[in-house]
Coordinates of N, CA and C in Angstrom, one line a residue:
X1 N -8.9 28.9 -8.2 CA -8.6 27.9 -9.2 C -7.7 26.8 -8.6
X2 N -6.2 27.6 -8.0 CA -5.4 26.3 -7.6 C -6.2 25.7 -6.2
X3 N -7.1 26.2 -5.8 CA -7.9 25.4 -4.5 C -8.5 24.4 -5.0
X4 N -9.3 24.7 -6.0 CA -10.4 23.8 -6.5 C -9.0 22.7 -7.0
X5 N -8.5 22.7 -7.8 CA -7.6 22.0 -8.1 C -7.1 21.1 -7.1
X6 N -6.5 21.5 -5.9 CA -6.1 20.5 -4.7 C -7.2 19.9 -3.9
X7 N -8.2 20.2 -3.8 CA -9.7 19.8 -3.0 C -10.0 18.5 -4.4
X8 N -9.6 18.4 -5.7 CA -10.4 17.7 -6.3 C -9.0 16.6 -6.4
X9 N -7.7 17.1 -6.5 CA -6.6 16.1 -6.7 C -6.8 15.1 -4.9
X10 N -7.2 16.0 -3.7 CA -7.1 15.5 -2.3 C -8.3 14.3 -2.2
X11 N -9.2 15.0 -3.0 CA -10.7 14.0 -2.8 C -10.5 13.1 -3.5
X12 N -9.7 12.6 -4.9 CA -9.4 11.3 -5.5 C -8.1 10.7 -4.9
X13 N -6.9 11.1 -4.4 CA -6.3 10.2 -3.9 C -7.1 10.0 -2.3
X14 N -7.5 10.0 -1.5 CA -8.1 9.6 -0.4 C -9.2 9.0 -0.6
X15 N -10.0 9.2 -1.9 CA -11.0 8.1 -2.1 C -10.1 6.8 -3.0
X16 N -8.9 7.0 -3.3 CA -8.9 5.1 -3.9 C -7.3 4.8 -3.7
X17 N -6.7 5.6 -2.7 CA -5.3 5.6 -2.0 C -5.3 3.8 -1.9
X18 N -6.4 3.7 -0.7 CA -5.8 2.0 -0.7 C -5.7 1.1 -2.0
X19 N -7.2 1.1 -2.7 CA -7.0 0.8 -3.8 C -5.6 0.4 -5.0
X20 N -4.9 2.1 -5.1 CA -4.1 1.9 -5.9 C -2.2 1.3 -4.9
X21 N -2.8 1.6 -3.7 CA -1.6 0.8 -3.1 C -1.6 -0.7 -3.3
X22 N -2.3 -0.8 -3.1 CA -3.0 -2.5 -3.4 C -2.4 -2.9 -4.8
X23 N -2.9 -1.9 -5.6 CA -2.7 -2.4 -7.4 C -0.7 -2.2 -7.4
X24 N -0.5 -1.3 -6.2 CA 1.2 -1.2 -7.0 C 1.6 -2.1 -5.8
X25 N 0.9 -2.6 -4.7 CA 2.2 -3.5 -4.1 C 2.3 -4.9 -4.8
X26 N 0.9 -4.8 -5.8 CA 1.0 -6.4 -6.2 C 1.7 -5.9 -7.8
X27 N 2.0 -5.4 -8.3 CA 2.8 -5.2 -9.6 C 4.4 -5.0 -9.3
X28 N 4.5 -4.9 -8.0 CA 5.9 -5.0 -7.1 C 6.7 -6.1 -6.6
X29 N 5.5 -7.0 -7.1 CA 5.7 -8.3 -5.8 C 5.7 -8.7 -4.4
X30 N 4.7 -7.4 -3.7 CA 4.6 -7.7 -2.5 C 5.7 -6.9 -2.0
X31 N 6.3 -5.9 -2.4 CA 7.4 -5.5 -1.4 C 6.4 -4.1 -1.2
X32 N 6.3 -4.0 0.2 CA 5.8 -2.7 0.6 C 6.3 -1.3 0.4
X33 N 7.6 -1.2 0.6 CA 8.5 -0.1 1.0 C 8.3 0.6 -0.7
X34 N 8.8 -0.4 -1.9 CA 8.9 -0.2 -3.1 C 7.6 0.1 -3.7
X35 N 6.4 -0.2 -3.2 CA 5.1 -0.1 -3.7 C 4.8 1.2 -3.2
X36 N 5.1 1.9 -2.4 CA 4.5 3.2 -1.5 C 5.4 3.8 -2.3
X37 N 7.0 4.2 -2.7 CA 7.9 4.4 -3.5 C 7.1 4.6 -5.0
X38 N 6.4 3.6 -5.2 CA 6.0 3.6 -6.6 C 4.7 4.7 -6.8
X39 N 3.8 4.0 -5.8 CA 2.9 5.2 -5.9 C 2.6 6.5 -5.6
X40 N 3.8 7.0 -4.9 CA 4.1 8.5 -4.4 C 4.8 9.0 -6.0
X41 N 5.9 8.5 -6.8 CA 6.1 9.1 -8.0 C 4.8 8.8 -9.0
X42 N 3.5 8.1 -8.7 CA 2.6 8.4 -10.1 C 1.7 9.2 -9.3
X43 N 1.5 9.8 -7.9 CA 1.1 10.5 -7.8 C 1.4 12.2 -7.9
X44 N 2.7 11.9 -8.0 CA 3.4 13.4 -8.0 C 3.4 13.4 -9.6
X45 N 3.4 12.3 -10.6 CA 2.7 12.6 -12.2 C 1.6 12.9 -12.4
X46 N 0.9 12.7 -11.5 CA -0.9 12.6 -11.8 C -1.1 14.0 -11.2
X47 N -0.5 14.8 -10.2 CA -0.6 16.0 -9.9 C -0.5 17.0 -10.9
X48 N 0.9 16.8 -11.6 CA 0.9 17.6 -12.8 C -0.2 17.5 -14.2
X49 N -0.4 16.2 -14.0 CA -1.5 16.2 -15.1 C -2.6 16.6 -14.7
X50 N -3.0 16.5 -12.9 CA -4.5 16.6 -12.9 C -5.3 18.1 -13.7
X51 N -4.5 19.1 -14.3 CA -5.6 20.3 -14.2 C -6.5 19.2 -15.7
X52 N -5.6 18.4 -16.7 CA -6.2 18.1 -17.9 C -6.9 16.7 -17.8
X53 N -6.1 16.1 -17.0 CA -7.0 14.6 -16.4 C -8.2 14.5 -15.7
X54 N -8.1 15.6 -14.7 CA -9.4 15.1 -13.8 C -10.6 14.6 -14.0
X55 N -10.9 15.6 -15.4 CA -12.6 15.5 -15.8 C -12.3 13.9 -16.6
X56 N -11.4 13.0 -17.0 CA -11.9 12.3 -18.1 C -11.1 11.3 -17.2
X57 N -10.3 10.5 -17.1 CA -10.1 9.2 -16.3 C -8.6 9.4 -15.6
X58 N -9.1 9.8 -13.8 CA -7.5 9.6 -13.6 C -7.3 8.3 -13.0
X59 N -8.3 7.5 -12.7 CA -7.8 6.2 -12.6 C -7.0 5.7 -13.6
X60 N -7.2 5.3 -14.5 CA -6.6 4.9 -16.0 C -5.4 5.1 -16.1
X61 N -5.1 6.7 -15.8 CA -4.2 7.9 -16.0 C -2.9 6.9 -14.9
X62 N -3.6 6.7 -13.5 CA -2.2 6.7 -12.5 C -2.1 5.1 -12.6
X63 N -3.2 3.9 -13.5 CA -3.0 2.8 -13.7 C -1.5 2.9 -14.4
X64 N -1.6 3.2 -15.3 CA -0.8 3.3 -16.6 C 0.5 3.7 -16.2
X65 N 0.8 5.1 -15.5 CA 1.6 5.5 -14.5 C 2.5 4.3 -14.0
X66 N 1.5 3.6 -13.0 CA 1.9 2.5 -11.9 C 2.9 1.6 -12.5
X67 N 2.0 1.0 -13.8 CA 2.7 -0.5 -14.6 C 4.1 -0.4 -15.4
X68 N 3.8 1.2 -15.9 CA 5.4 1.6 -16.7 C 6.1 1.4 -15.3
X69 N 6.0 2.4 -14.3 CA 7.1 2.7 -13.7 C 7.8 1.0 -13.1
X70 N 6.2 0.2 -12.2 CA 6.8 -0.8 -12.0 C 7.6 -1.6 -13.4
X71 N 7.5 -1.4 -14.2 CA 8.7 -2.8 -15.3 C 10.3 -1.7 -15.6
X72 N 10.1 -0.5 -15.2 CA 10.9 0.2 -15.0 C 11.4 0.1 -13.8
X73 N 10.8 -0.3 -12.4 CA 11.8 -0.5 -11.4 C 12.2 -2.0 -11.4
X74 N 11.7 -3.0 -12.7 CA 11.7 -4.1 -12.6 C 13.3 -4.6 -13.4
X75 N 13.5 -3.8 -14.0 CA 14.9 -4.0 -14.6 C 16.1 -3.6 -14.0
X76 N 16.2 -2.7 -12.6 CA 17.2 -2.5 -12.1 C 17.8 -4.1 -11.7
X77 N 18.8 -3.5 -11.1 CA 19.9 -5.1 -10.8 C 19.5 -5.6 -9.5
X78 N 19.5 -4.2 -8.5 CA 20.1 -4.3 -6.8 C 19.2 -4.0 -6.2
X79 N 18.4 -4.1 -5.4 CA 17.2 -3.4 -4.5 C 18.1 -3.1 -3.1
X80 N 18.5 -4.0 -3.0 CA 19.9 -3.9 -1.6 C 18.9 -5.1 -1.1
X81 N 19.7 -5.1 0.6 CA 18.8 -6.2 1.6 C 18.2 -5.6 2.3
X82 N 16.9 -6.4 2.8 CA 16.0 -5.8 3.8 C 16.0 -6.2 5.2
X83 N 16.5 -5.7 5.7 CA 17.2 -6.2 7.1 C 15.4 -6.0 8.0
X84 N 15.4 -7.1 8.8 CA 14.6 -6.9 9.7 C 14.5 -6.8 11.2
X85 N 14.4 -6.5 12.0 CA 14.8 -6.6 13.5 C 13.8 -8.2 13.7
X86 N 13.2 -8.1 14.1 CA 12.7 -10.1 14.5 C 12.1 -10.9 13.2
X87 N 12.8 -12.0 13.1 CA 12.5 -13.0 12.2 C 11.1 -13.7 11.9
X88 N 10.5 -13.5 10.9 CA 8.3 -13.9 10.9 C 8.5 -14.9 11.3
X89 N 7.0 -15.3 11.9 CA 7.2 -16.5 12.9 C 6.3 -17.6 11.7
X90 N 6.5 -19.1 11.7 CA 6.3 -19.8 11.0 C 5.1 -20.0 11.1
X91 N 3.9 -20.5 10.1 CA 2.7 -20.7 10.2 C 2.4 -22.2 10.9
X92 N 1.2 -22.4 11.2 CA 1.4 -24.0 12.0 C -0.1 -24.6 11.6
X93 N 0.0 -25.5 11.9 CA -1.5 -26.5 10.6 C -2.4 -26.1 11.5
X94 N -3.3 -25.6 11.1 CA -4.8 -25.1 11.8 C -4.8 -23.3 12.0
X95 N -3.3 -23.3 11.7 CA -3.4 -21.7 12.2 C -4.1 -21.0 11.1
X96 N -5.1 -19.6 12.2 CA -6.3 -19.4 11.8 C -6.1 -18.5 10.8
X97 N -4.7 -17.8 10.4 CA -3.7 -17.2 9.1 C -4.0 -17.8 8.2
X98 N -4.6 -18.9 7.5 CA -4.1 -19.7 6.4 C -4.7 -18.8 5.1
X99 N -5.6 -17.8 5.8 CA -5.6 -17.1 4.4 C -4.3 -15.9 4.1
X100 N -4.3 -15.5 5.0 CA -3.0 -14.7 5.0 C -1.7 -15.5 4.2
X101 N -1.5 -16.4 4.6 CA -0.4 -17.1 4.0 C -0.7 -17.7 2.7
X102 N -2.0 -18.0 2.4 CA -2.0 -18.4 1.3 C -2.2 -16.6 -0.1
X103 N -2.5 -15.9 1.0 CA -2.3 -14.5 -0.1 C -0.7 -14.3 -0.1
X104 N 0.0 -14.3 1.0 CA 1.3 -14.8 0.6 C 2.1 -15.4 -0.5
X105 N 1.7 -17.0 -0.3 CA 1.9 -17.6 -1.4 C 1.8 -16.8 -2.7
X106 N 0.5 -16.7 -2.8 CA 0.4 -15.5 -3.9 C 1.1 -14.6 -4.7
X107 N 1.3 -13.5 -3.5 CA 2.4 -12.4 -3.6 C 3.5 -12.7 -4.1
X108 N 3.6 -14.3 -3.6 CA 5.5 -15.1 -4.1 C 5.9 -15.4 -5.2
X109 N 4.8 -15.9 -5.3 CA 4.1 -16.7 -6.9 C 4.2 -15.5 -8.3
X110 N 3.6 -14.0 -7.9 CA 3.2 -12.8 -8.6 C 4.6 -12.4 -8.9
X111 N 5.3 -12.3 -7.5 CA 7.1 -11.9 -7.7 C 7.8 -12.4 -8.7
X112 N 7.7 -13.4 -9.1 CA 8.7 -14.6 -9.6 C 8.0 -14.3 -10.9
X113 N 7.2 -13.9 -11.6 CA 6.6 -13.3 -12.7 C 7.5 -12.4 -13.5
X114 N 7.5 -12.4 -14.9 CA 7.9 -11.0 -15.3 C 7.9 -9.9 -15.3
X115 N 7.9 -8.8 -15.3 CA 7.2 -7.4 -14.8 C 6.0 -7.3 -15.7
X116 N 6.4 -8.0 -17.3 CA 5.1 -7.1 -18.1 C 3.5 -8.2 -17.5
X117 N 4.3 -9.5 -17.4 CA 3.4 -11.2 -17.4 C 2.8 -10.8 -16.1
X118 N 3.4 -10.1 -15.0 CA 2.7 -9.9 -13.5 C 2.0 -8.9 -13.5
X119 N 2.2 -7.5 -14.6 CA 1.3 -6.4 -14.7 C -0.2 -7.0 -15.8
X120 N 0.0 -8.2 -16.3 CA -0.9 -7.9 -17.6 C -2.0 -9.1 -16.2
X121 N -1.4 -9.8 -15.6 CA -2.2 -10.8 -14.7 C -2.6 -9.5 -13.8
X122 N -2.5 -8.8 -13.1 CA -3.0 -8.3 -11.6 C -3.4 -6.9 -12.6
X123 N -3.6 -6.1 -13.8 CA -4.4 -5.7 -14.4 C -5.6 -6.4 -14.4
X124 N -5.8 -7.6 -15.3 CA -6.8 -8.1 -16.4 C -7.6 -8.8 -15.0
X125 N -7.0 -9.1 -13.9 CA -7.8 -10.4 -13.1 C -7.6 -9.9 -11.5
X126 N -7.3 -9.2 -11.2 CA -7.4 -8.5 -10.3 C -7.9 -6.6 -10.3
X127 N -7.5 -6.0 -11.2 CA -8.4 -4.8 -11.4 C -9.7 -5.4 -12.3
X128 N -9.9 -6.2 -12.5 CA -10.9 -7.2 -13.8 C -10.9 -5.3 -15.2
X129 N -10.0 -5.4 -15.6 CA -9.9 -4.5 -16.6 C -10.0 -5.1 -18.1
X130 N -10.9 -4.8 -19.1 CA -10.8 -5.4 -20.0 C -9.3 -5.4 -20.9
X131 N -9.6 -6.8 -22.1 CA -8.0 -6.6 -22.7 C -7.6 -5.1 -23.4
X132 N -8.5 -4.6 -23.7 CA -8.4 -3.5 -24.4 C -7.3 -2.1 -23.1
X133 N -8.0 -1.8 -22.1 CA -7.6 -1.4 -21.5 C -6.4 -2.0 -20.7
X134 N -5.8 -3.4 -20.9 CA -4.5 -3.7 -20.3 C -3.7 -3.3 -21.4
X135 N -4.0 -3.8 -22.5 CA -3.2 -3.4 -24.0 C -2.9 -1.9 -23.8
X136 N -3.6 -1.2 -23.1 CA -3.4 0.7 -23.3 C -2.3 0.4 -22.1
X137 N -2.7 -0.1 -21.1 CA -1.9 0.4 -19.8 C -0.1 -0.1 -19.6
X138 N 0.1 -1.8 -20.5 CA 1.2 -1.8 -20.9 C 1.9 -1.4 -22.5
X139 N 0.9 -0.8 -22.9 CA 1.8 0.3 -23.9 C 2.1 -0.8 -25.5
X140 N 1.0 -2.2 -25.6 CA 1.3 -3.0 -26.6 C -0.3 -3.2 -26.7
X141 N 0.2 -4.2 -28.0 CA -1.5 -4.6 -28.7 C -2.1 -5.6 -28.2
X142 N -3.5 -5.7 -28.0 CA -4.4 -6.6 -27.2 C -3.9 -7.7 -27.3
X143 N -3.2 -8.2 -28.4 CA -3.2 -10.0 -28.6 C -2.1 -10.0 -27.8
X144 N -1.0 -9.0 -27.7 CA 0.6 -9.1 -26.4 C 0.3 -9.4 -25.3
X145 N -1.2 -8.7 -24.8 CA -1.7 -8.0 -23.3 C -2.3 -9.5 -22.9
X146 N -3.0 -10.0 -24.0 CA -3.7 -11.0 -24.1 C -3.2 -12.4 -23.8
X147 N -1.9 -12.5 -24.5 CA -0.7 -13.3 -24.0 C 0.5 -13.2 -23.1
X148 N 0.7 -12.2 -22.9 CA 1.6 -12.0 -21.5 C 0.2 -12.3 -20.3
X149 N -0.9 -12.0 -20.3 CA -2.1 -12.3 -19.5 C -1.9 -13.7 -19.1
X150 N -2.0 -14.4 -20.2 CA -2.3 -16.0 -20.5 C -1.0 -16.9 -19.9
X151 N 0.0 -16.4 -20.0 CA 0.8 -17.1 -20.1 C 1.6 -17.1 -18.4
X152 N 1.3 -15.6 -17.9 CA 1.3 -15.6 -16.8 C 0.5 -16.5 -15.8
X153 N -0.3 -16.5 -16.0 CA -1.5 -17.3 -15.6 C -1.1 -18.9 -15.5
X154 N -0.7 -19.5 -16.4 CA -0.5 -20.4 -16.3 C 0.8 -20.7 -15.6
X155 N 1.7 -19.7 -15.4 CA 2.8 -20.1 -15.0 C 2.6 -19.7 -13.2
X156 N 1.3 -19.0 -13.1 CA 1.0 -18.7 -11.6 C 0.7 -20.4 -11.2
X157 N 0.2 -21.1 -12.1 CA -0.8 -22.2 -12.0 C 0.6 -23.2 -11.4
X158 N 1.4 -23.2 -12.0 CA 2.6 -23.7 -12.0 C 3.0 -23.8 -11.0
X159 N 3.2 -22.5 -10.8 CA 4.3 -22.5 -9.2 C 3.3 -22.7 -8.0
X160 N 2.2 -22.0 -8.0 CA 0.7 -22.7 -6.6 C 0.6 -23.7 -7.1
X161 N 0.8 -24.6 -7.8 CA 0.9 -25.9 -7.4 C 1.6 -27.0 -7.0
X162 N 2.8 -26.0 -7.0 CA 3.9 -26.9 -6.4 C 3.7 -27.0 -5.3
X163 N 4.1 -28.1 -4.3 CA 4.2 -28.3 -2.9 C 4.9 -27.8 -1.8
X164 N 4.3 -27.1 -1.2 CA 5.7 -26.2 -0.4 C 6.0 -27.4 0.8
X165 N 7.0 -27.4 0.8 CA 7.5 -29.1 2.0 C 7.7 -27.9 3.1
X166 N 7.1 -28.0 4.4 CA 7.9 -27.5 5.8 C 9.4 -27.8 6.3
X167 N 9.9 -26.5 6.6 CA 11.5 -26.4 7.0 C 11.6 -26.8 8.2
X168 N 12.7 -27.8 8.7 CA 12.7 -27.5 10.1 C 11.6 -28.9 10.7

């Protein structure tokens, strides 16, 4: 029993591991360290739940997981600093990066969001989950999910269209 149990908990996180890293580094704002942080505690919830989850939706299950916990790590104060050993190197006009940096941009744009306004956007438009299932996953009613959605959005629209001027 507890075999079958770990062979079926082992075969769903290895089949959508990147997937859900993906969904919690962007509900993080791009910080890696915090995102891997985040999804090792909804997978150590989804463990305990798997004997009653498995058969009916553990995607759903560790979505739901992900979004609480991120607006829960979104209210602390202090993250500390992230010290790095070498400084990123600047991007330069033609360089063959510009998608990289413009998913960047992105990421910067997502950060500067609210926790619920950057969960109900990278839910509804990046998992493409309908309103009904964002409304479950941040814990309010479709017309909230619907408007923290919307309002995000536009305020993504806001800041990608500001002009970033070169430093230096």
């Amino acid at each position: 029993m507890e075999q079958s149990r770990a062979e079926g908990f082992d075969g769903f996180v290895a089949a959508r591991w990147s997937a859900l890293f993906h969904l919690a580094r962007l509900l993080v704002g791009g910080d890696r360290h915090r995102a891997e942080d985040l999804l090792q505690e909804a997978l150590v919830k989804l463990w305990f739940a798997w004997p009653r989850i498995a058969e009916e939706a553990p995607e759903a299950y560790v979505r739901k997981i992900l979004t609480r916990a991120a607006a829960r790590s979104a209210r602390r104060r202090w993250w500390g600093e992230r010290p790095v050993e070498q400084l990123p190197d600047r991007a330069e006009a033609g360089d063959v990066s510009a998608s990289v940096v413009e998913r960047s941009r992105l990421e910067a744009a997502l950060a500067q969001l609210p926790p619920r306004q950057r969960a109900a956007v990278v839910l509804r438009y990046y998992q493409d989950l309908p309103e009904r299932q964002v409304a479950e996953a941040l814990g309010c009613p479709v017309g909230t999910a619907r408007s923290h959605a919307s309002r995000g959005v536009a305020r993504l629209r806001q800041l990608l269209a500001e002009v970033i001027e070169p430093v230096g």
